[in-house]
XYZ file of C-alpha atoms in Angstrom:
204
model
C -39.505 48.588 -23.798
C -42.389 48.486 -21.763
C -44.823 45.112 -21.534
C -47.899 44.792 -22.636
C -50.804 44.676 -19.997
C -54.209 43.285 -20.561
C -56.034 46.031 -18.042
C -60.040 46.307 -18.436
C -61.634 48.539 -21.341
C -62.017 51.992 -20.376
C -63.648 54.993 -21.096
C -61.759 57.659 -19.573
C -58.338 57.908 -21.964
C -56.595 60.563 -19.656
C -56.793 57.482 -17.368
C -55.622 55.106 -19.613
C -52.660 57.597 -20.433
C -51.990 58.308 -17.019
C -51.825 54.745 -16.819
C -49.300 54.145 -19.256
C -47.045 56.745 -18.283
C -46.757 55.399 -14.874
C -45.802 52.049 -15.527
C -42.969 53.475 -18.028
C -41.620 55.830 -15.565
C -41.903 53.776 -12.287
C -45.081 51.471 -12.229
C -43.218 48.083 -13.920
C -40.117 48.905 -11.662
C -42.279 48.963 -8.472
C -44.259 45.253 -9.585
C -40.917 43.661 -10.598
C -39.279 44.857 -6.905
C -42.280 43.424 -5.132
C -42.420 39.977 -7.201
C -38.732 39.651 -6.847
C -38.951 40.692 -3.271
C -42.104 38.657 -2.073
C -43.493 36.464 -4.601
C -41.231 33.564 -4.067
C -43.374 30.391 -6.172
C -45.746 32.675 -7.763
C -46.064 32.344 -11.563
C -44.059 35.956 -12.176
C -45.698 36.524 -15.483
C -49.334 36.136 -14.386
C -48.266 38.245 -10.916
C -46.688 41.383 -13.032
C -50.583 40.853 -15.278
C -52.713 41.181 -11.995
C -50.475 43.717 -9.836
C -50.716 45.933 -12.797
C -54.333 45.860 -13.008
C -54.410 46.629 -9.491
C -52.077 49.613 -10.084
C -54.530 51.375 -12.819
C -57.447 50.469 -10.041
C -55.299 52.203 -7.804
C -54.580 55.524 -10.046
C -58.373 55.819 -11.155
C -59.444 55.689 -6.823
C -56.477 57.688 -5.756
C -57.320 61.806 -4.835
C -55.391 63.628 -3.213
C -57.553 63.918 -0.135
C -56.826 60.732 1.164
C -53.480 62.259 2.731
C -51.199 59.892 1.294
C -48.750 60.308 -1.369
C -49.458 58.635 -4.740
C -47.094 56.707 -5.048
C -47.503 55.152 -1.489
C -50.871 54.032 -1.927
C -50.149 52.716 -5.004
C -47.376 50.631 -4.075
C -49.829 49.962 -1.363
C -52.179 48.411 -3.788
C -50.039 46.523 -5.960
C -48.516 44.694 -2.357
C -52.131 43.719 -1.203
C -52.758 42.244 -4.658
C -49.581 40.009 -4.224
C -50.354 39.096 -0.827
C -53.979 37.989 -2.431
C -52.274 35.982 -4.861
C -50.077 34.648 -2.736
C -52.621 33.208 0.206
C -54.796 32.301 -2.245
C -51.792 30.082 -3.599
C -51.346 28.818 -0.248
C -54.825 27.705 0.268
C -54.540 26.035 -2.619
C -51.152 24.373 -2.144
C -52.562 23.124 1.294
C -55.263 21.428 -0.218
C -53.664 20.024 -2.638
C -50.934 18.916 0.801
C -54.513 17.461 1.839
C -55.357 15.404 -0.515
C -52.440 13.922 -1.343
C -51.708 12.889 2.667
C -55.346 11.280 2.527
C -54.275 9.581 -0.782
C -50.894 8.677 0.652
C -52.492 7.509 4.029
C -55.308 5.228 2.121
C -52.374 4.002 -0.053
C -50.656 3.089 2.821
C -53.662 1.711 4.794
C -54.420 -0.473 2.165
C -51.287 -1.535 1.470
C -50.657 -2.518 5.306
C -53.962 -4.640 5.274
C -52.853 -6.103 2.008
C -49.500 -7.579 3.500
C -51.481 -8.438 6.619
C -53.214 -10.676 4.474
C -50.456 -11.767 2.788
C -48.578 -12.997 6.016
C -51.735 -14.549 7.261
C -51.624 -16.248 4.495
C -48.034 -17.047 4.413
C -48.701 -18.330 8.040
C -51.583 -20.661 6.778
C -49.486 -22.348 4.572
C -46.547 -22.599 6.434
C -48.811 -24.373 9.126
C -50.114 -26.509 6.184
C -47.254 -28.027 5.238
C -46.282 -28.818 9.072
C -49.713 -30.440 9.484
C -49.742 -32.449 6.474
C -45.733 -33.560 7.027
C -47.070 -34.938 10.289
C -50.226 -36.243 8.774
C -47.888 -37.956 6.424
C -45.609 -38.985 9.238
C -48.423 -40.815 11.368
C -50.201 -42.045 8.083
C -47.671 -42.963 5.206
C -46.485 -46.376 6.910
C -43.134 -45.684 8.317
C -41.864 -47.667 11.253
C -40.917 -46.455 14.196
C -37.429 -46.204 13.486
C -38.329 -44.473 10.124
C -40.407 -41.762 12.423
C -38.007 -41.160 15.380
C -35.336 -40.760 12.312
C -37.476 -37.861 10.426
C -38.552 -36.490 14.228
C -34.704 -35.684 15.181
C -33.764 -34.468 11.705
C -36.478 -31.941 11.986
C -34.624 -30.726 15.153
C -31.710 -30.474 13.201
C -29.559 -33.301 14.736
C -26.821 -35.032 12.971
C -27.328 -38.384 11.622
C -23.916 -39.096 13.533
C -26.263 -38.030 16.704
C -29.629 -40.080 15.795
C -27.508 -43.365 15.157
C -26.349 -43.536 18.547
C -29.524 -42.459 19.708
C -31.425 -45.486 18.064
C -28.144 -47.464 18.530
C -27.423 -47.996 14.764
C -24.380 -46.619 12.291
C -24.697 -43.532 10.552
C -25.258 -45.337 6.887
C -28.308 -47.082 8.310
C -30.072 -43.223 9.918
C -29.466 -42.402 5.900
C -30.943 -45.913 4.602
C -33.965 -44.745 7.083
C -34.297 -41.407 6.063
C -34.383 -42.306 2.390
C -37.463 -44.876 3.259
C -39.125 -42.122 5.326
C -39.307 -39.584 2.682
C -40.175 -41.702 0.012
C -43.692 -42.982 2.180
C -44.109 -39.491 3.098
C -43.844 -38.116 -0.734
C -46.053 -41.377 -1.885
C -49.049 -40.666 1.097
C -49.085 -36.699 0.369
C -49.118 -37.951 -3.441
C -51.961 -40.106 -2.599
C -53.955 -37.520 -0.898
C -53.701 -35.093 -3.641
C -52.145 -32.282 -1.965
C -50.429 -29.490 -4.007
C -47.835 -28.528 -1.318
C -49.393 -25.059 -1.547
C -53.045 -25.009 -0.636
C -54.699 -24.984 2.716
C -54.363 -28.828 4.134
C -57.599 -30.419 6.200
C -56.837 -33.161 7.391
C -60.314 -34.113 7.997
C -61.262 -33.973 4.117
C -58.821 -37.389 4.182
């Protein structure tokens, strides 16, 4: 059975029959080869709609004097039309490629600058909490002993090691460290700092 094809209103019905009786006998054939052929991610449906409206263009132009056989140039037709169809898909398709590398890039951009901030922020805090430990350190009454002790267990020595280095057993480094903390919790309590903001010392 033959498919329908919307093809412009026309006056001449010898053309319209002529038509007709070439896409039964070898017009549809000729599309389908082409599409199947050449028209790899076209929509196959709206291809076999336009190539056969450029095949009854073709048949109401063609005259014999043009030295070619009918059927050439109207195979000849019907492959320009795809070839249309198909750059203007690929225009399209590399716009659309465009836009969504600009999108992806801004995404991208903005997502870099946004963790930049984030780790400068990160950073800030980080340096915070060193400044106000030390502010704490210097400022929350410990005794020498008590800051020496909190000094070396920053550098990750043993309390075996910071016993014999202030000459004292290892119970008494953790009787010190205990005391050490505690002023240092009670003067960061006392300045009002939330362990997470942005410390100044000079606001204390």
């Amino acid at each position: 059975m033959m498919e329908t094809v919307a093809v412009p209103e026309v006056q001449n019905v010898c053309a319209d029959q002529e038509f007709n009786e070439y896409m039964e006998q070898e017009g549809s054939k000729m599309i389908w080869s082409l599409i199947h052929r050449y028209g790899k991610g076209v929509e196959k449906n709206d291809a076999f709609q336009e190539m056969s409206i450029a095949l009854w263009r073709a048949l109401g132009s063609y005259s014999p004097g043009r030295g070619v056989k009918k059927s050439t140039y109207v195979y000849q037709a019907i492959y320009n039309q795809l070839k249309m169809m198909l750059r203007e898909q690929g225009a399209a398709k590399r716009a659309f490629e465009k836009q969504a590398k600009s999108a992806e890039e801004q995404y991208n951009l903005r997502a870099r600058d946004e963790n930049m901030e984030d780790r400068i922020l990160e950073d800030l805090i980080l340096r915070s909490r060193s400044n106000a430990l030390h502010w704490a350190i210097r400022n929350g009454g410990l005794t020498e002993d008590e800051q020496k002790t909190v000094y070396m267990l920053l550098q990750d020595m043993l309390q075996k090691e910071i016993g014999e280095e202030l000459g004292c057993t290892q119970s008494h480094v953790s009787i010190l460290k205990k005391r050490a903390l505690k002023k240092i919790g009670k003067a960061l309590q006392d300045a009002q700092w939330d362990g997470s903001g942005i410390w100044d010392p000079e606001s204390m």
